[in-house]
Coordinates of C-alpha atoms in Angstrom, one line a residue:
X626 CA 0.0 0.0 0.0
X627 CA 1.0 3.6 -0.5
X628 CA 2.0 5.1 2.9
X629 CA -0.6 8.0 2.7
X630 CA -3.7 9.0 4.7
X631 CA -7.2 8.3 3.4
X632 CA -7.6 12.1 3.0
X633 CA -4.6 12.3 0.7
X634 CA -5.8 9.4 -1.4
X635 CA -9.3 10.8 -1.6
X636 CA -7.9 14.2 -2.9
X637 CA -5.7 12.3 -5.4
X638 CA -8.7 10.4 -6.7
X639 CA -11.1 13.3 -6.8
X640 CA -8.8 16.2 -7.8
X641 CA -5.5 14.7 -9.0
X642 CA -3.7 16.6 -6.3
X643 CA 0.0 15.7 -6.2
X644 CA -0.4 13.2 -9.1
X645 CA 2.4 14.7 -11.1
X646 CA 5.1 14.6 -8.4
X647 CA 7.6 12.0 -9.4
X648 CA 7.9 10.6 -5.8
X649 CA 4.1 10.1 -5.7
X650 CA 4.1 8.4 -9.1
X651 CA 6.8 6.0 -8.0
X652 CA 4.9 5.2 -4.8
X653 CA 1.8 4.5 -6.7
X654 CA 3.6 2.4 -9.3
X655 CA 5.2 0.3 -6.6
X656 CA 1.9 -0.2 -4.8
X657 CA 0.2 -1.3 -8.1
X658 CA 3.3 -3.4 -9.1
X659 CA 3.7 -1.4 -12.3
X660 CA 7.2 -1.3 -13.8
X661 CA 6.6 1.4 -16.4
X662 CA 5.4 4.8 -15.3
X663 CA 3.9 5.5 -18.7
X664 CA 1.2 3.0 -17.8
X665 CA 0.1 5.6 -15.2
X666 CA 0.6 8.8 -17.1
X667 CA 0.7 8.0 -20.8
X668 CA 3.2 9.1 -23.4
X669 CA 3.3 12.7 -22.2
X670 CA 5.4 11.8 -19.2
X671 CA 8.9 13.0 -19.5
X672 CA 11.4 12.7 -16.6
X673 CA 13.1 16.0 -17.7
X674 CA 9.9 17.9 -17.1
X675 CA 9.6 16.7 -13.6
X676 CA 13.2 16.3 -12.5
X677 CA 15.0 19.5 -11.5
X678 CA 18.4 20.2 -12.9
X679 CA 21.1 20.9 -10.3
X680 CA 22.3 24.5 -10.4
X681 CA 26.1 24.6 -11.0
X682 CA 26.6 26.6 -7.8
X683 CA 25.1 24.0 -5.5
X684 CA 28.2 21.9 -4.8
X685 CA 30.4 24.8 -3.9
X686 CA 27.7 26.3 -1.6
X687 CA 27.1 23.0 0.1
X688 CA 30.9 22.6 0.6
X689 CA 31.2 26.2 2.0
X690 CA 28.2 25.6 4.4
X691 CA 29.8 22.4 5.8
X692 CA 33.5 23.2 5.7
X693 CA 33.2 26.7 7.1
X694 CA 32.5 25.1 10.5
X695 CA 35.3 22.6 10.1
X696 CA 38.1 25.1 9.4
X697 CA 40.4 26.2 12.2
X698 CA 39.2 29.2 14.2
X699 CA 40.8 32.3 12.8
X700 CA 42.9 34.6 15.0
X701 CA 40.7 37.5 13.9
X702 CA 37.5 37.9 11.9
X703 CA 38.1 38.3 8.1
X704 CA 35.9 41.4 8.0
X705 CA 34.0 43.7 10.2
X706 CA 30.3 43.3 10.9
X707 CA 29.6 46.5 9.0
X708 CA 31.3 45.1 5.9
X709 CA 29.3 41.9 6.1
X710 CA 26.1 43.9 6.5
X711 CA 26.9 45.7 3.2
X712 CA 27.6 42.4 1.5
X713 CA 24.2 41.1 2.8
X714 CA 22.4 44.1 1.3
X715 CA 24.3 43.6 -2.0
X716 CA 23.1 39.9 -2.0
X717 CA 19.5 40.9 -1.5
X718 CA 19.8 43.5 -4.2
X719 CA 21.1 40.8 -6.6
X720 CA 18.3 38.5 -5.7
X721 CA 15.5 41.0 -6.3
X722 CA 16.9 42.9 -9.3
X723 CA 18.8 40.4 -11.4
X724 CA 17.1 38.2 -14.1
X725 CA 19.7 35.6 -13.2
X726 CA 19.2 35.8 -9.5
X727 CA 20.2 32.2 -8.7
X728 CA 23.5 32.6 -10.5
X729 CA 24.2 35.9 -8.8
X730 CA 23.6 34.4 -5.3
X731 CA 25.7 31.4 -6.3
X732 CA 28.6 33.7 -6.9
X733 CA 28.2 35.6 -3.6
X734 CA 27.2 32.9 -1.1
X735 CA 30.3 30.8 -0.7
X736 CA 32.4 33.7 0.5
X737 CA 29.6 35.1 2.7
X738 CA 29.2 31.7 4.3
X739 CA 32.9 31.3 5.0
X740 CA 33.4 34.8 6.4
X741 CA 30.2 34.7 8.5
X742 CA 31.2 31.4 10.1
X743 CA 34.6 32.8 10.8
X744 CA 33.0 35.9 12.5
X745 CA 30.8 33.9 14.8
X746 CA 33.7 31.6 15.8
X747 CA 36.2 34.5 16.4
X748 CA 33.8 36.8 18.2
X749 CA 33.3 36.8 22.0
X750 CA 31.4 38.7 24.6
X751 CA 28.7 41.1 23.9
X752 CA 29.4 41.1 20.1
X753 CA 28.7 37.4 19.8
X754 CA 24.9 37.9 19.6
X755 CA 25.4 40.5 16.8
X756 CA 27.6 38.0 14.9
X757 CA 24.9 35.3 15.1
X758 CA 22.3 37.9 13.9
X759 CA 24.4 38.4 10.8
X760 CA 24.8 34.6 10.4
X761 CA 21.0 34.2 10.6
X762 CA 20.5 36.6 7.7
X763 CA 23.2 35.0 5.6
X764 CA 21.7 31.5 6.2
X765 CA 18.3 32.9 5.1
X766 CA 19.9 34.1 1.9
X767 CA 21.3 30.6 1.4
X768 CA 17.8 29.2 2.1
X769 CA 16.3 31.5 -0.5
X770 CA 18.9 30.3 -3.1
X771 CA 18.2 26.6 -2.2
X772 CA 14.5 27.2 -2.5
X773 CA 15.0 29.0 -5.8
X774 CA 16.8 26.1 -7.4
X775 CA 14.7 23.4 -5.6
X776 CA 17.7 22.0 -3.8
X777 CA 15.5 20.7 -1.0
X778 CA 18.2 19.0 1.2
X779 CA 20.3 22.1 1.1
X780 CA 17.3 24.2 1.9
X781 CA 16.7 22.1 5.0
X782 CA 20.3 22.5 6.1
X783 CA 20.1 26.3 5.7
X784 CA 16.8 26.4 7.5
X785 CA 18.2 24.5 10.5
X786 CA 21.3 26.7 10.6
X787 CA 19.1 29.9 10.5
X788 CA 17.0 28.7 13.4
X789 CA 20.0 27.9 15.5
X790 CA 21.7 31.1 14.7
X791 CA 18.6 33.1 15.4
X792 CA 18.3 31.4 18.8
X793 CA 21.9 32.4 19.6
X794 CA 21.2 36.0 18.5
X795 CA 18.4 36.3 21.1
X796 CA 16.5 38.4 18.6
X797 CA 12.7 37.8 18.4
X798 CA 12.3 39.2 14.9
X799 CA 15.1 37.0 13.6
X800 CA 13.4 34.0 15.3
X801 CA 10.2 34.8 13.4
X802 CA 12.1 35.4 10.2
X803 CA 13.9 32.0 10.6
X804 CA 10.5 30.4 11.1
X805 CA 9.3 32.0 7.9
X806 CA 12.2 30.4 6.1
X807 CA 11.4 27.1 7.6
X808 CA 7.7 27.4 6.5
X809 CA 9.0 28.2 3.0
X810 CA 11.0 25.0 3.0
X811 CA 8.0 23.0 4.1
X812 CA 5.9 24.5 1.3
X813 CA 8.6 23.6 -1.2
X814 CA 8.6 20.0 0.1
X815 CA 4.8 19.7 -0.5
X816 CA 4.1 19.7 3.3
X817 CA 1.4 22.3 3.6
X818 CA 0.2 21.4 7.1
X819 CA 3.7 21.5 8.4
X820 CA 4.2 24.9 6.7
X821 CA 1.1 26.3 8.3
X822 CA 1.9 25.1 11.8
X823 CA 5.5 26.4 11.6
X824 CA 4.3 29.8 10.4
X825 CA 1.7 30.1 13.2
X826 CA 4.2 29.0 15.8
X827 CA 6.7 31.6 14.6
X828 CA 4.0 34.3 14.8
X829 CA 4.4 34.2 18.6
X830 CA 7.8 35.9 18.3
X831 CA 6.1 39.0 16.6
X832 CA 2.8 38.8 18.5
X833 CA 3.0 42.5 19.3
X834 CA 5.1 44.1 16.5
X835 CA 7.3 46.9 17.8
X836 CA 8.2 48.2 14.3
X837 CA 7.2 48.2 10.7
X838 CA 9.9 45.5 10.1
X839 CA 8.3 43.3 12.8
X840 CA 4.8 43.8 11.3
X841 CA 6.2 42.8 7.9
X842 CA 7.5 39.5 9.1
X843 CA 4.2 38.9 10.8
X844 CA 2.3 39.5 7.6
X845 CA 4.7 37.3 5.6
X846 CA 4.1 34.5 8.1
X847 CA 0.4 34.8 7.8
X848 CA 0.7 34.5 4.0
X849 CA 2.6 31.3 4.3
X850 CA 0.0 30.0 6.8
X851 CA -2.6 30.9 4.2
X852 CA -0.7 28.9 1.6
X853 CA -0.4 25.9 3.9
X854 CA -4.1 25.9 4.7
X855 CA -4.9 26.3 1.0
X856 CA -2.6 23.4 0.1
X857 CA -4.4 21.3 2.7
X858 CA -7.7 22.3 1.1
X859 CA -9.0 24.2 4.1
X860 CA -10.4 27.2 2.3
X861 CA -11.9 29.0 5.2
X862 CA -8.7 28.9 7.3
X863 CA -6.6 30.0 4.3
X864 CA -8.7 33.1 3.8
X865 CA -8.8 33.8 7.5
X866 CA -5.0 33.9 7.5
X867 CA -4.9 36.0 4.3
X868 CA -7.4 38.5 5.7
X869 CA -5.2 39.1 8.7
X870 CA -2.2 39.5 6.4
X871 CA -4.2 42.1 4.4
X872 CA -4.9 44.0 7.6
X873 CA -1.2 44.1 8.4
X874 CA -0.4 45.4 4.9
X875 CA -2.9 48.2 5.4
X876 CA -1.1 49.2 8.6
X877 CA 2.4 49.4 7.1
X878 CA 1.3 51.4 4.1
X879 CA 3.8 51.4 1.1
X880 CA 6.7 49.7 3.0
X881 CA 8.2 46.7 1.3
X882 CA 10.3 44.4 3.4
X883 CA 13.6 43.5 1.8
X884 CA 13.9 40.0 3.1
X885 CA 10.3 38.8 2.8
X886 CA 9.0 41.2 0.1
X887 CA 5.9 41.6 2.2
X888 CA 3.8 44.5 1.0
X889 CA 0.2 45.3 -0.2
X890 CA 1.0 44.1 -3.7
X891 CA 2.5 40.8 -2.4
X892 CA -0.7 40.2 -0.5
X893 CA -2.5 40.6 -3.8
X894 CA -0.2 38.1 -5.4
X895 CA -1.0 35.6 -2.7
X896 CA -4.7 36.1 -3.3
X897 CA -4.1 34.6 -6.8
X898 CA -2.0 31.8 -5.4
X899 CA -4.5 30.9 -2.6
X900 CA -7.4 30.9 -5.0
X901 CA -5.4 28.6 -7.3
X902 CA -4.5 26.2 -4.5
X903 CA -8.1 26.1 -3.4
X904 CA -9.2 25.2 -6.9
X905 CA -11.0 28.5 -7.5
X906 CA -9.7 29.1 -11.0
X907 CA -12.1 31.9 -12.0
X908 CA -11.5 33.7 -8.7
X909 CA -7.7 33.5 -9.3
X910 CA -8.2 35.1 -12.8
X911 CA -10.3 37.9 -11.2
X912 CA -7.7 38.4 -8.5
X913 CA -4.9 38.6 -11.1
X914 CA -6.8 41.3 -13.0
X915 CA -6.4 43.7 -10.1
X916 CA -2.6 43.4 -10.0
X917 CA 0.0 45.5 -11.8
X918 CA 3.1 43.4 -12.2
X919 CA 5.2 46.5 -12.5
X920 CA 4.6 47.2 -8.8
X921 CA 6.4 43.9 -7.9
X922 CA 9.9 44.9 -6.9
X923 CA 11.4 41.4 -7.1
X924 CA 12.2 39.8 -10.4
X925 CA 11.8 36.3 -9.0
X926 CA 8.5 37.2 -7.4
X927 CA 7.2 38.6 -10.7
X928 CA 8.4 35.5 -12.5
X929 CA 6.8 33.1 -10.0
X930 CA 3.5 35.1 -10.2
X931 CA 3.4 34.7 -13.9
X932 CA 3.9 30.9 -13.6
X933 CA 1.0 30.9 -11.1
X934 CA -1.1 32.8 -13.7
X935 CA -0.1 30.3 -16.4
X936 CA -1.3 27.5 -14.1
X937 CA -4.6 29.3 -13.6
X938 CA -5.1 29.9 -17.3
X939 CA -4.2 26.3 -18.1
X940 CA -6.8 25.1 -15.6
X941 CA -9.4 27.4 -17.3
X942 CA -8.5 25.9 -20.7
X943 CA -7.0 29.1 -22.1
X944 CA -3.8 27.9 -23.6
X945 CA -3.0 31.2 -25.4
X946 CA -3.1 33.1 -22.1
X947 CA -1.1 30.4 -20.3
X948 CA 1.5 30.7 -23.1
X949 CA 1.7 34.5 -22.7
X950 CA 2.1 34.2 -18.9
X951 CA 5.0 31.7 -19.3
X952 CA 6.8 34.0 -21.7
X953 CA 6.2 36.9 -19.3
X954 CA 7.8 34.9 -16.6
X955 CA 10.9 34.4 -18.7
X956 CA 11.1 38.2 -19.4
X957 CA 11.0 38.8 -15.6
X958 CA 13.6 36.2 -14.8
X959 CA 15.5 34.0 -17.1
X960 CA 16.2 31.4 -14.3
X961 CA 13.0 31.1 -12.2
X962 CA 11.1 28.9 -14.6
X963 CA 14.1 26.5 -15.1
X964 CA 13.7 25.4 -11.5
X965 CA 10.0 25.6 -11.1
X966 CA 8.3 22.2 -11.6
X967 CA 4.9 23.8 -12.5
X968 CA 6.5 26.0 -15.1
X969 CA 8.5 23.2 -16.6
X970 CA 5.4 21.0 -16.8
X971 CA 3.4 23.7 -18.5
X972 CA 6.1 24.4 -21.0
X973 CA 6.5 20.7 -21.8
X974 CA 2.7 20.3 -22.2
X975 CA 2.4 23.3 -24.5
X976 CA 5.4 22.3 -26.6
X977 CA 3.9 18.8 -27.1
X978 CA 0.4 19.9 -27.8
X979 CA 0.8 22.5 -30.5
X980 CA -0.4 21.7 -34.0
X981 CA 1.3 24.7 -35.6
X982 CA 4.9 25.8 -35.0
X983 CA 5.4 27.9 -31.9
X984 CA 9.0 29.0 -32.0
X985 CA 8.9 30.9 -28.7
X986 CA 7.6 27.9 -26.7
X987 CA 9.7 25.5 -28.6
X988 CA 12.9 27.5 -28.0
X989 CA 12.0 27.8 -24.3
X990 CA 11.4 24.0 -24.0
X991 CA 14.7 23.4 -25.7
X992 CA 16.6 25.7 -23.3
X993 CA 14.9 23.9 -20.4
X994 CA 16.0 20.5 -21.7
X995 CA 12.4 19.4 -22.3
X996 CA 12.8 18.5 -26.0

């Protein structure tokens, strides 16, 4: 038997939820004693559409994450905390602005990881908490990279490091922020209930926000709680969390949080995503119509939003609109779709279904290794 709950199996049978995940297909094939996956999914199944490529920077980043703690303790930190803070800001700028954000972080992270680990190990006394606060932020950048390239094991490592460093920093906002990163990792791993529970637990660290920054982290946690509930098909809970996040966005005005991108426009983006996860395709399209993509300050967030839109249009049977949204995603970020399983699946489906030549989609499918 497949090691799943009756609820999961019921959703699979009724809605097809999770059916295209490769690990789920393998579990089902084993339970049914089927040797060939094409017997389950037909000829359109291609491993390249479902399997993520490994980003070239992953091995070096993994090596830096591990070996930075195994190196000998330096006599003095390699750089001042102020210098590391500037490098952290530069890394976030690269993530939000660049169309090749994963590659940019891949270039910056190894050195950041080594120097941050050296700082925490060489610092003593009252400055030690500040060093761990810096380490928390660096590990969260690493978690964002690992999330962006779907390197799940690496994302889990960064999540754990961020939580431990935040605890050592004795900073409530950083504990909440590390919990936000952990919830993101759970969502990526298709564990929506775990994501919701983690987000709601982390909320306790910013229960009474003392600043706009605290409120932004609280709002971002509520959005992840909404996505977790939506992924678990508990629509009422999803919208209750989303409504509270919208109230937070109204309180902070035009502020955009650098680390979480929480803002009023991001709340609107999640309205599309929550509707999509809850199976409300027409509502998702309506929510999307109220958004101006130009107001989204993050290239990765814009690109991901367009992939969500493409999913929505595909569900509604509008292939032309789905095609346009996928191409808009590539314009926003050249890399996001390469590591997004939904985007890859949609490109593979469109490339295989056209009856007339579609050079743009065919070229995109070829670049993604789907042809």
